[in-house]
């Protein structure tokens, strides 16, 4: 899924106050201006926590370019801040002040001004201040805008009183909603969307003297106050000032209950009055307005009672608060009734617009106003990859989601939101969470219990932050290592993928769904249905992608055997949701050509919901319906009629809602189809217990990133390590050895965790809590020397360990041919040559897919496929030093060259570097006896197969595999590789006797 963080969005910030043009020069009584940025080089281009200017955007192409450009016409000094931009989503730049320094105090100034080089493009530019909080990324956001409708340099001024509190997005809902000005952390500009242009800016400074009369604000404690019928709601009204100074003039707040759906005198006792805050009142002083509701004993939907506030002497709140009398006495609210009856009752009460809302999912940062949750009856919100609250803590996640759920309480039937995230290897958006190996590493363990435990830890940490829904697991079958999502797959063999689907029970609990109400379980998502791992190289039409989101060309038999097989098991395991693939499916011989999966009614309605009997709901991928041929109305009706139940329209929720209503009213989408979709969605919400407990249950938050959970991740990382070569028994290392460690991935928590870690694409460096491989080795061994580039002297060491591989990427961004290949970097190759040329060496490849290493293989004594082990580098150290044995096996074929791709188990022509299933062990001595032993194992395998004993079958085939690997050594020919790989597939399908037969053939060929 394509996921991006939302910092600010130009398209969302409308109706804001314009800048005033500069007035005359400051008078003699005006204080001197205070420089903020002169752009002469005093402020570097650097990310926080260092002070600096940095860019951001919704995609890799959206951040603008920046430079300090020398210009003869610079209004101040010799240089200006200049750049170019062409933004499709959102983008801009920020100047954050250093976190290590005290915040700036701007409270003595009237406002901020700067020079802008107008382009007269008629576009709006948004200007934002960062106020209060711990730092620039954990502060309140206050915004205004100006229109670039002039040419050449213009001095623009804005008084601080023109800034408005951002209601569309705040870090954790804001701090106090008061522009304090005493703790300022910087500013940001959001540049226009949909135009290719350049900009220039100069001389940012504070000007004037603060106007005390305009610095008071009135705020309320919440916008929505739910209350049970017959009880009273207390609305807290607070006066506050910028700079936190006492108010200089009286502030009055007149209030009265007016409008809404509640009936005065029947549902509530009307109130009307006034509160006064006298001059000298301290900032932060509050008064309470009480609204009493009345009982009438009749079952009713929720009713709203707006409290109109009229403020004199200060700014009024951004919106009037409303009391909501909870829905009560209706059958769907009765938790004792069967879910099916509750769904039927609620569905019968909903309007078409409310049903359409339930089918709509928006990105949380794209809400133009929090009230849109109720206004559009939204059924779901999500956080895309990196779309996090600030600060990115468990408490902040829970608070943010509770704030969204509170808004849903202002709807007629108070249907809770279902909030979703991509937690694909732990709660990977959350700093400090337990990050497990990516799926390809889990597949390498060949251990269904590891997959189950990974799901269990993920679910517990996700639910403890208030999130009930996980867009995982990916059940793709990766057939081409050039795919940027290879690491999201458990492997290339559908039988291996099926064996790892225990992860679904780890996430959800029992197949019946009875455990979903627990505080440590989440709704799972089987994705991406179907064939995303089989797309043809060069078939993608998405941007610069080469294979992701392309076309899967298969016969019907291949489709059933390879790509569809894992999904029936997911249905049988009770998975709650399915997500279609971006890719297209071209079934050879049916004459239909490629069909986008989001439009494929035959597969979604016919196969998934029909033949397979899936009774959960289908959620689209990120903006995926936009890829369906045709206009937007066609995209909407085609996807819904094809079987999609909820549409992920991160930015277009208003358009989608309106369009779906139009399509139903025009008869192009039936109400029966709508009712089916909404019934499926409501069923899962009831199963999750959201109607009874919509808010976060944080009782399990103490386990997030706990030693207990990290131990699970550590074990998974250890079992995922695949020992491909071990000449001379270099591994395991001995604690007494002096070890020389080098390579780009030895000491990098970001690289070893990969994509989908904290942000969508992931990033290198110290991005979250955990232990790097180097740190794990230092704890496990007594003498470790580290030199990243192997430039330190190599003499005096017993053995070298070089940790190389990839840097993070996600989805098509990581496709080979899209700025990536399967070769090691020049720096990594040099480190391998240096270390392995000086001593015995082990090379660890930290990557999301095999790397081409054949030309250096002869110089390498031991080779380990480490995959992407996550945050627990101790697990890698455990096998390096023999605390745990190497037991992992290749989940995908390791090719000799890119020309061989795609190459997979079962191919007629099969001559890889290492075959599927290969993996040496340090666990046990290899059985002796050669052919005679294999013959005995064949008899035992046949008995285990007849008895249906999976455990015995695995042990028997495992012994035969070790015997073959010992004889083969590194002389892996095609005659050996093909039956060896086939044997591992047969083992996973329960055909133990045939597996030993294949291994016997490999032995004979060695």
PDB file of C-alpha atoms in Angstrom, residues 128-357:
ATOM      1  CA  UNK A 128       2.517  28.228   9.361  1.00  0.00           C
ATOM      2  CA  UNK A 129       3.899  28.898  12.827  1.00  0.00           C
ATOM      3  CA  UNK A 130       5.027  26.246  15.317  1.00  0.00           C
ATOM      4  CA  UNK A 131       4.037  27.231  18.846  1.00  0.00           C
ATOM      5  CA  UNK A 132       4.646  25.559  22.205  1.00  0.00           C
ATOM      6  CA  UNK A 133       5.258  21.911  22.970  1.00  0.00           C
ATOM      7  CA  UNK A 134       8.536  20.056  23.268  1.00  0.00           C
ATOM      8  CA  UNK A 135      10.034  21.014  19.896  1.00  0.00           C
ATOM      9  CA  UNK A 136       9.197  21.972  16.324  1.00  0.00           C
ATOM     10  CA  UNK A 137       7.750  18.563  15.522  1.00  0.00           C
ATOM     11  CA  UNK A 138       5.691  18.444  18.716  1.00  0.00           C
ATOM     12  CA  UNK A 139       4.100  21.854  18.626  1.00  0.00           C
ATOM     13  CA  UNK A 140       0.784  23.470  17.823  1.00  0.00           C
ATOM     14  CA  UNK A 141       0.298  24.589  14.246  1.00  0.00           C
ATOM     15  CA  UNK A 142      -1.122  28.036  13.462  1.00  0.00           C
ATOM     16  CA  UNK A 143      -1.671  29.068   9.880  1.00  0.00           C
ATOM     17  CA  UNK A 144      -2.626  31.741   7.394  1.00  0.00           C
ATOM     18  CA  UNK A 145      -2.039  32.231   3.676  1.00  0.00           C
ATOM     19  CA  UNK A 146      -1.380  34.729   0.923  1.00  0.00           C
ATOM     20  CA  UNK A 147      -2.114  34.646  -2.790  1.00  0.00           C
ATOM     21  CA  UNK A 148       0.739  35.023  -5.270  1.00  0.00           C
ATOM     22  CA  UNK A 149      -1.090  37.505  -7.514  1.00  0.00           C
ATOM     23  CA  UNK A 150       1.740  39.973  -8.008  1.00  0.00           C
ATOM     24  CA  UNK A 151       5.040  40.149  -9.870  1.00  0.00           C
ATOM     25  CA  UNK A 152       8.449  40.843  -8.357  1.00  0.00           C
ATOM     26  CA  UNK A 153       9.520  41.457  -4.803  1.00  0.00           C
ATOM     27  CA  UNK A 154       6.857  42.432  -2.284  1.00  0.00           C
ATOM     28  CA  UNK A 155       7.187  42.927   1.461  1.00  0.00           C
ATOM     29  CA  UNK A 156       4.471  40.904   3.157  1.00  0.00           C
ATOM     30  CA  UNK A 157       3.431  41.421   6.780  1.00  0.00           C
ATOM     31  CA  UNK A 158       1.112  39.455   8.970  1.00  0.00           C
ATOM     32  CA  UNK A 159       0.203  40.294  12.526  1.00  0.00           C
ATOM     33  CA  UNK A 160       0.113  37.280  14.802  1.00  0.00           C
ATOM     34  CA  UNK A 161      -3.583  37.949  15.336  1.00  0.00           C
ATOM     35  CA  UNK A 162      -4.228  36.827  11.735  1.00  0.00           C
ATOM     36  CA  UNK A 163      -3.041  33.274  12.405  1.00  0.00           C
ATOM     37  CA  UNK A 164      -5.737  30.670  12.991  1.00  0.00           C
ATOM     38  CA  UNK A 165      -5.433  27.405  14.837  1.00  0.00           C
ATOM     39  CA  UNK A 166      -5.273  24.490  12.426  1.00  0.00           C
ATOM     40  CA  UNK A 167      -8.369  22.361  12.864  1.00  0.00           C
ATOM     41  CA  UNK A 168      -7.518  19.928  10.053  1.00  0.00           C
ATOM     42  CA  UNK A 169      -4.367  18.555  11.661  1.00  0.00           C
ATOM     43  CA  UNK A 170      -2.634  18.985  14.962  1.00  0.00           C
ATOM     44  CA  UNK A 171       0.001  16.889  16.691  1.00  0.00           C
ATOM     45  CA  UNK A 172      -2.127  14.905  19.146  1.00  0.00           C
ATOM     46  CA  UNK A 173      -4.935  17.429  18.886  1.00  0.00           C
ATOM     47  CA  UNK A 174      -2.812  20.382  19.986  1.00  0.00           C
ATOM     48  CA  UNK A 175      -1.619  21.532  23.367  1.00  0.00           C
ATOM     49  CA  UNK A 176      -3.789  24.427  24.573  1.00  0.00           C
ATOM     50  CA  UNK A 177      -5.053  26.029  21.354  1.00  0.00           C
ATOM     51  CA  UNK A 178      -3.488  29.335  22.359  1.00  0.00           C
ATOM     52  CA  UNK A 179      -0.871  31.080  20.229  1.00  0.00           C
ATOM     53  CA  UNK A 180       1.424  31.657  23.176  1.00  0.00           C
ATOM     54  CA  UNK A 181       4.360  33.132  21.200  1.00  0.00           C
ATOM     55  CA  UNK A 182       6.655  32.604  24.186  1.00  0.00           C
ATOM     56  CA  UNK A 183       7.844  29.197  22.938  1.00  0.00           C
ATOM     57  CA  UNK A 184       8.217  29.370  19.175  1.00  0.00           C
ATOM     58  CA  UNK A 185       9.898  26.543  17.270  1.00  0.00           C
ATOM     59  CA  UNK A 186       9.899  27.821  13.718  1.00  0.00           C
ATOM     60  CA  UNK A 187       7.771  28.256  10.647  1.00  0.00           C
ATOM     61  CA  UNK A 188       6.824  26.363   7.473  1.00  0.00           C
ATOM     62  CA  UNK A 189       5.571  27.238   3.990  1.00  0.00           C
ATOM     63  CA  UNK A 190       3.347  24.965   1.922  1.00  0.00           C
ATOM     64  CA  UNK A 191       3.786  25.642  -1.780  1.00  0.00           C
ATOM     65  CA  UNK A 192       1.035  25.532  -4.419  1.00  0.00           C
ATOM     66  CA  UNK A 193      -0.157  22.292  -5.989  1.00  0.00           C
ATOM     67  CA  UNK A 194      -0.628  21.679  -9.691  1.00  0.00           C
ATOM     68  CA  UNK A 195       1.820  24.217 -11.089  1.00  0.00           C
ATOM     69  CA  UNK A 196       5.465  23.959 -12.109  1.00  0.00           C
ATOM     70  CA  UNK A 197       7.192  27.101 -10.907  1.00  0.00           C
ATOM     71  CA  UNK A 198       9.993  28.630  -8.899  1.00  0.00           C
ATOM     72  CA  UNK A 199      10.037  30.880  -5.836  1.00  0.00           C
ATOM     73  CA  UNK A 200      12.325  33.169  -3.894  1.00  0.00           C
ATOM     74  CA  UNK A 201      12.102  34.531  -0.362  1.00  0.00           C
ATOM     75  CA  UNK A 202      14.241  36.854   1.736  1.00  0.00           C
ATOM     76  CA  UNK A 203      14.488  38.703   5.024  1.00  0.00           C
ATOM     77  CA  UNK A 204      12.212  36.900   7.479  1.00  0.00           C
ATOM     78  CA  UNK A 205      11.899  39.055  10.598  1.00  0.00           C
ATOM     79  CA  UNK A 206       9.637  40.015  13.484  1.00  0.00           C
ATOM     80  CA  UNK A 207       8.195  43.520  13.418  1.00  0.00           C
ATOM     81  CA  UNK A 208       6.217  45.969  15.530  1.00  0.00           C
ATOM     82  CA  UNK A 209       5.023  45.999  19.110  1.00  0.00           C
ATOM     83  CA  UNK A 210       2.490  43.432  20.357  1.00  0.00           C
ATOM     84  CA  UNK A 211      -1.103  44.664  20.573  1.00  0.00           C
ATOM     85  CA  UNK A 212      -2.245  43.460  23.966  1.00  0.00           C
ATOM     86  CA  UNK A 213      -5.914  44.136  23.193  1.00  0.00           C
ATOM     87  CA  UNK A 214      -6.006  41.437  20.516  1.00  0.00           C
ATOM     88  CA  UNK A 215      -4.252  38.661  22.357  1.00  0.00           C
ATOM     89  CA  UNK A 216      -7.106  37.003  24.255  1.00  0.00           C
ATOM     90  CA  UNK A 217      -8.740  33.776  23.113  1.00  0.00           C
ATOM     91  CA  UNK A 218     -11.651  31.716  24.392  1.00  0.00           C
ATOM     92  CA  UNK A 219     -11.422  27.959  23.992  1.00  0.00           C
ATOM     93  CA  UNK A 220     -13.512  24.992  25.150  1.00  0.00           C
ATOM     94  CA  UNK A 221     -12.293  21.696  26.533  1.00  0.00           C
ATOM     95  CA  UNK A 222     -13.856  19.666  23.700  1.00  0.00           C
ATOM     96  CA  UNK A 223     -16.005  20.164  20.633  1.00  0.00           C
ATOM     97  CA  UNK A 224     -18.246  17.189  21.457  1.00  0.00           C
ATOM     98  CA  UNK A 225     -19.662  16.299  24.885  1.00  0.00           C
ATOM     99  CA  UNK A 226     -21.487  12.941  24.832  1.00  0.00           C
ATOM    100  CA  UNK A 227     -23.802  12.349  27.786  1.00  0.00           C
ATOM    101  CA  UNK A 228     -26.220   9.606  28.755  1.00  0.00           C
ATOM    102  CA  UNK A 229     -29.876  10.587  28.660  1.00  0.00           C
ATOM    103  CA  UNK A 230     -30.960  12.184  31.947  1.00  0.00           C
ATOM    104  CA  UNK A 231     -27.487  13.256  32.969  1.00  0.00           C
ATOM    105  CA  UNK A 232     -25.771  16.634  32.699  1.00  0.00           C
ATOM    106  CA  UNK A 233     -22.927  17.682  30.438  1.00  0.00           C
ATOM    107  CA  UNK A 234     -20.287  20.106  31.709  1.00  0.00           C
ATOM    108  CA  UNK A 235     -18.661  22.344  29.094  1.00  0.00           C
ATOM    109  CA  UNK A 236     -15.508  24.076  30.252  1.00  0.00           C
ATOM    110  CA  UNK A 237     -14.901  27.559  28.817  1.00  0.00           C
ATOM    111  CA  UNK A 238     -11.381  28.952  29.214  1.00  0.00           C
ATOM    112  CA  UNK A 239      -9.851  32.348  28.542  1.00  0.00           C
ATOM    113  CA  UNK A 240      -6.193  32.415  27.516  1.00  0.00           C
ATOM    114  CA  UNK A 241      -3.767  34.944  26.092  1.00  0.00           C
ATOM    115  CA  UNK A 242      -0.731  34.898  23.879  1.00  0.00           C
ATOM    116  CA  UNK A 243       2.254  35.242  26.123  1.00  0.00           C
ATOM    117  CA  UNK A 244       0.094  33.954  29.013  1.00  0.00           C
ATOM    118  CA  UNK A 245      -0.333  37.460  30.379  1.00  0.00           C
ATOM    119  CA  UNK A 246      -3.457  38.360  32.418  1.00  0.00           C
ATOM    120  CA  UNK A 247      -6.232  39.826  30.274  1.00  0.00           C
ATOM    121  CA  UNK A 248      -6.232  43.631  30.205  1.00  0.00           C
ATOM    122  CA  UNK A 249      -9.922  44.115  29.364  1.00  0.00           C
ATOM    123  CA  UNK A 250     -12.972  42.117  30.486  1.00  0.00           C
ATOM    124  CA  UNK A 251     -14.014  39.154  28.327  1.00  0.00           C
ATOM    125  CA  UNK A 252     -17.639  38.052  28.257  1.00  0.00           C
ATOM    126  CA  UNK A 253     -18.990  34.818  26.874  1.00  0.00           C
ATOM    127  CA  UNK A 254     -22.724  34.687  26.260  1.00  0.00           C
ATOM    128  CA  UNK A 255     -24.064  31.152  25.828  1.00  0.00           C
ATOM    129  CA  UNK A 256     -27.336  29.534  24.910  1.00  0.00           C
ATOM    130  CA  UNK A 257     -28.556  26.178  23.693  1.00  0.00           C
ATOM    131  CA  UNK A 258     -29.963  26.594  20.211  1.00  0.00           C
ATOM    132  CA  UNK A 259     -30.688  24.407  17.199  1.00  0.00           C
ATOM    133  CA  UNK A 260     -29.553  20.819  16.817  1.00  0.00           C
ATOM    134  CA  UNK A 261     -31.689  17.695  16.693  1.00  0.00           C
ATOM    135  CA  UNK A 262     -32.553  17.649  20.387  1.00  0.00           C
ATOM    136  CA  UNK A 263     -35.895  19.180  21.380  1.00  0.00           C
ATOM    137  CA  UNK A 264     -35.778  21.914  24.011  1.00  0.00           C
ATOM    138  CA  UNK A 265     -37.871  21.073  27.065  1.00  0.00           C
ATOM    139  CA  UNK A 266     -38.270  17.457  25.982  1.00  0.00           C
ATOM    140  CA  UNK A 267     -34.720  16.237  25.537  1.00  0.00           C
ATOM    141  CA  UNK A 268     -32.872  18.877  27.537  1.00  0.00           C
ATOM    142  CA  UNK A 269     -33.417  21.891  29.748  1.00  0.00           C
ATOM    143  CA  UNK A 270     -32.513  25.014  27.786  1.00  0.00           C
ATOM    144  CA  UNK A 271     -29.804  27.226  29.218  1.00  0.00           C
ATOM    145  CA  UNK A 272     -28.927  30.814  28.496  1.00  0.00           C
ATOM    146  CA  UNK A 273     -26.570  33.126  30.287  1.00  0.00           C
ATOM    147  CA  UNK A 274     -23.225  34.842  30.384  1.00  0.00           C
ATOM    148  CA  UNK A 275     -19.875  34.394  32.073  1.00  0.00           C
ATOM    149  CA  UNK A 276     -17.467  37.249  32.555  1.00  0.00           C
ATOM    150  CA  UNK A 277     -13.715  37.176  32.975  1.00  0.00           C
ATOM    151  CA  UNK A 278     -12.775  40.516  34.603  1.00  0.00           C
ATOM    152  CA  UNK A 279      -9.714  42.488  33.589  1.00  0.00           C
ATOM    153  CA  UNK A 280      -6.658  41.008  35.279  1.00  0.00           C
ATOM    154  CA  UNK A 281      -7.963  37.439  35.053  1.00  0.00           C
ATOM    155  CA  UNK A 282      -5.084  34.992  34.726  1.00  0.00           C
ATOM    156  CA  UNK A 283      -4.621  33.233  31.413  1.00  0.00           C
ATOM    157  CA  UNK A 284      -5.989  29.679  31.667  1.00  0.00           C
ATOM    158  CA  UNK A 285      -8.915  30.558  33.951  1.00  0.00           C
ATOM    159  CA  UNK A 286     -12.027  28.465  33.274  1.00  0.00           C
ATOM    160  CA  UNK A 287     -15.772  28.569  33.865  1.00  0.00           C
ATOM    161  CA  UNK A 288     -18.208  25.690  33.440  1.00  0.00           C
ATOM    162  CA  UNK A 289     -21.542  25.750  31.636  1.00  0.00           C
ATOM    163  CA  UNK A 290     -23.860  22.872  32.561  1.00  0.00           C
ATOM    164  CA  UNK A 291     -26.504  21.455  30.226  1.00  0.00           C
ATOM    165  CA  UNK A 292     -29.007  19.058  31.812  1.00  0.00           C
ATOM    166  CA  UNK A 293     -30.681  16.398  29.661  1.00  0.00           C
ATOM    167  CA  UNK A 294     -34.094  14.827  30.320  1.00  0.00           C
ATOM    168  CA  UNK A 295     -35.210  11.191  30.379  1.00  0.00           C
ATOM    169  CA  UNK A 296     -38.242  10.108  28.418  1.00  0.00           C
ATOM    170  CA  UNK A 297     -37.646   6.315  28.539  1.00  0.00           C
ATOM    171  CA  UNK A 298     -38.208   5.882  24.812  1.00  0.00           C
ATOM    172  CA  UNK A 299     -35.527   4.336  22.591  1.00  0.00           C
ATOM    173  CA  UNK A 300     -33.914   7.019  20.463  1.00  0.00           C
ATOM    174  CA  UNK A 301     -30.975   7.770  18.240  1.00  0.00           C
ATOM    175  CA  UNK A 302     -28.403  10.336  19.418  1.00  0.00           C
ATOM    176  CA  UNK A 303     -29.488  13.964  19.533  1.00  0.00           C
ATOM    177  CA  UNK A 304     -27.337  17.070  19.361  1.00  0.00           C
ATOM    178  CA  UNK A 305     -27.623  20.199  21.476  1.00  0.00           C
ATOM    179  CA  UNK A 306     -25.287  22.927  20.171  1.00  0.00           C
ATOM    180  CA  UNK A 307     -24.113  25.469  22.714  1.00  0.00           C
ATOM    181  CA  UNK A 308     -23.806  28.783  20.913  1.00  0.00           C
ATOM    182  CA  UNK A 309     -21.051  31.000  22.298  1.00  0.00           C
ATOM    183  CA  UNK A 310     -20.880  34.725  21.607  1.00  0.00           C
ATOM    184  CA  UNK A 311     -17.578  36.199  22.740  1.00  0.00           C
ATOM    185  CA  UNK A 312     -16.832  39.862  23.417  1.00  0.00           C
ATOM    186  CA  UNK A 313     -13.296  41.080  24.009  1.00  0.00           C
ATOM    187  CA  UNK A 314     -11.482  38.021  22.682  1.00  0.00           C
ATOM    188  CA  UNK A 315     -11.362  35.568  19.813  1.00  0.00           C
ATOM    189  CA  UNK A 316     -14.152  33.023  19.865  1.00  0.00           C
ATOM    190  CA  UNK A 317     -13.471  29.265  19.619  1.00  0.00           C
ATOM    191  CA  UNK A 318     -13.018  27.862  16.113  1.00  0.00           C
ATOM    192  CA  UNK A 319     -16.336  26.027  16.498  1.00  0.00           C
ATOM    193  CA  UNK A 320     -19.206  25.975  18.973  1.00  0.00           C
ATOM    194  CA  UNK A 321     -19.261  22.949  21.273  1.00  0.00           C
ATOM    195  CA  UNK A 322     -22.195  20.565  21.159  1.00  0.00           C
ATOM    196  CA  UNK A 323     -23.705  18.289  23.749  1.00  0.00           C
ATOM    197  CA  UNK A 324     -24.716  14.896  22.346  1.00  0.00           C
ATOM    198  CA  UNK A 325     -27.395  12.855  24.117  1.00  0.00           C
ATOM    199  CA  UNK A 326     -26.317   9.268  23.546  1.00  0.00           C
ATOM    200  CA  UNK A 327     -28.429   6.893  21.472  1.00  0.00           C
ATOM    201  CA  UNK A 328     -30.225   4.477  23.783  1.00  0.00           C
ATOM    202  CA  UNK A 329     -32.824   1.750  23.994  1.00  0.00           C
ATOM    203  CA  UNK A 330     -32.395   0.549  20.391  1.00  0.00           C
ATOM    204  CA  UNK A 331     -31.797  -3.116  19.514  1.00  0.00           C
ATOM    205  CA  UNK A 332     -28.436  -2.580  17.795  1.00  0.00           C
ATOM    206  CA  UNK A 333     -27.063  -1.221  21.084  1.00  0.00           C
ATOM    207  CA  UNK A 334     -27.896  -4.441  22.930  1.00  0.00           C
ATOM    208  CA  UNK A 335     -24.645  -6.382  23.241  1.00  0.00           C
ATOM    209  CA  UNK A 336     -26.586  -9.503  24.243  1.00  0.00           C
ATOM    210  CA  UNK A 337     -28.209  -9.815  20.818  1.00  0.00           C
ATOM    211  CA  UNK A 338     -26.515 -11.814  18.058  1.00  0.00           C
ATOM    212  CA  UNK A 339     -24.320  -9.708  15.793  1.00  0.00           C
ATOM    213  CA  UNK A 340     -26.473 -10.518  12.786  1.00  0.00           C
ATOM    214  CA  UNK A 341     -29.585  -9.052  14.467  1.00  0.00           C
ATOM    215  CA  UNK A 342     -27.719  -5.961  15.611  1.00  0.00           C
ATOM    216  CA  UNK A 343     -26.463  -5.365  12.066  1.00  0.00           C
ATOM    217  CA  UNK A 344     -29.939  -5.805  10.561  1.00  0.00           C
ATOM    218  CA  UNK A 345     -31.482  -3.378  13.041  1.00  0.00           C
ATOM    219  CA  UNK A 346     -28.860  -0.687  12.544  1.00  0.00           C
ATOM    220  CA  UNK A 347     -28.831  -1.066   8.766  1.00  0.00           C
ATOM    221  CA  UNK A 348     -32.594  -0.552   8.659  1.00  0.00           C
ATOM    222  CA  UNK A 349     -32.205   2.835  10.364  1.00  0.00           C
ATOM    223  CA  UNK A 350     -29.452   4.292   8.191  1.00  0.00           C
ATOM    224  CA  UNK A 351     -30.015   6.780   5.395  1.00  0.00           C
ATOM    225  CA  UNK A 352     -28.274   6.307   2.072  1.00  0.00           C
ATOM    226  CA  UNK A 353     -25.840   9.104   2.961  1.00  0.00           C
ATOM    227  CA  UNK A 354     -24.977   7.394   6.260  1.00  0.00           C
ATOM    228  CA  UNK A 355     -24.403   4.113   4.447  1.00  0.00           C
ATOM    229  CA  UNK A 356     -22.106   5.825   1.941  1.00  0.00           C
ATOM    230  CA  UNK A 357     -20.189   7.302   4.851  1.00  0.00           C
TER     231      UNK A 357
END
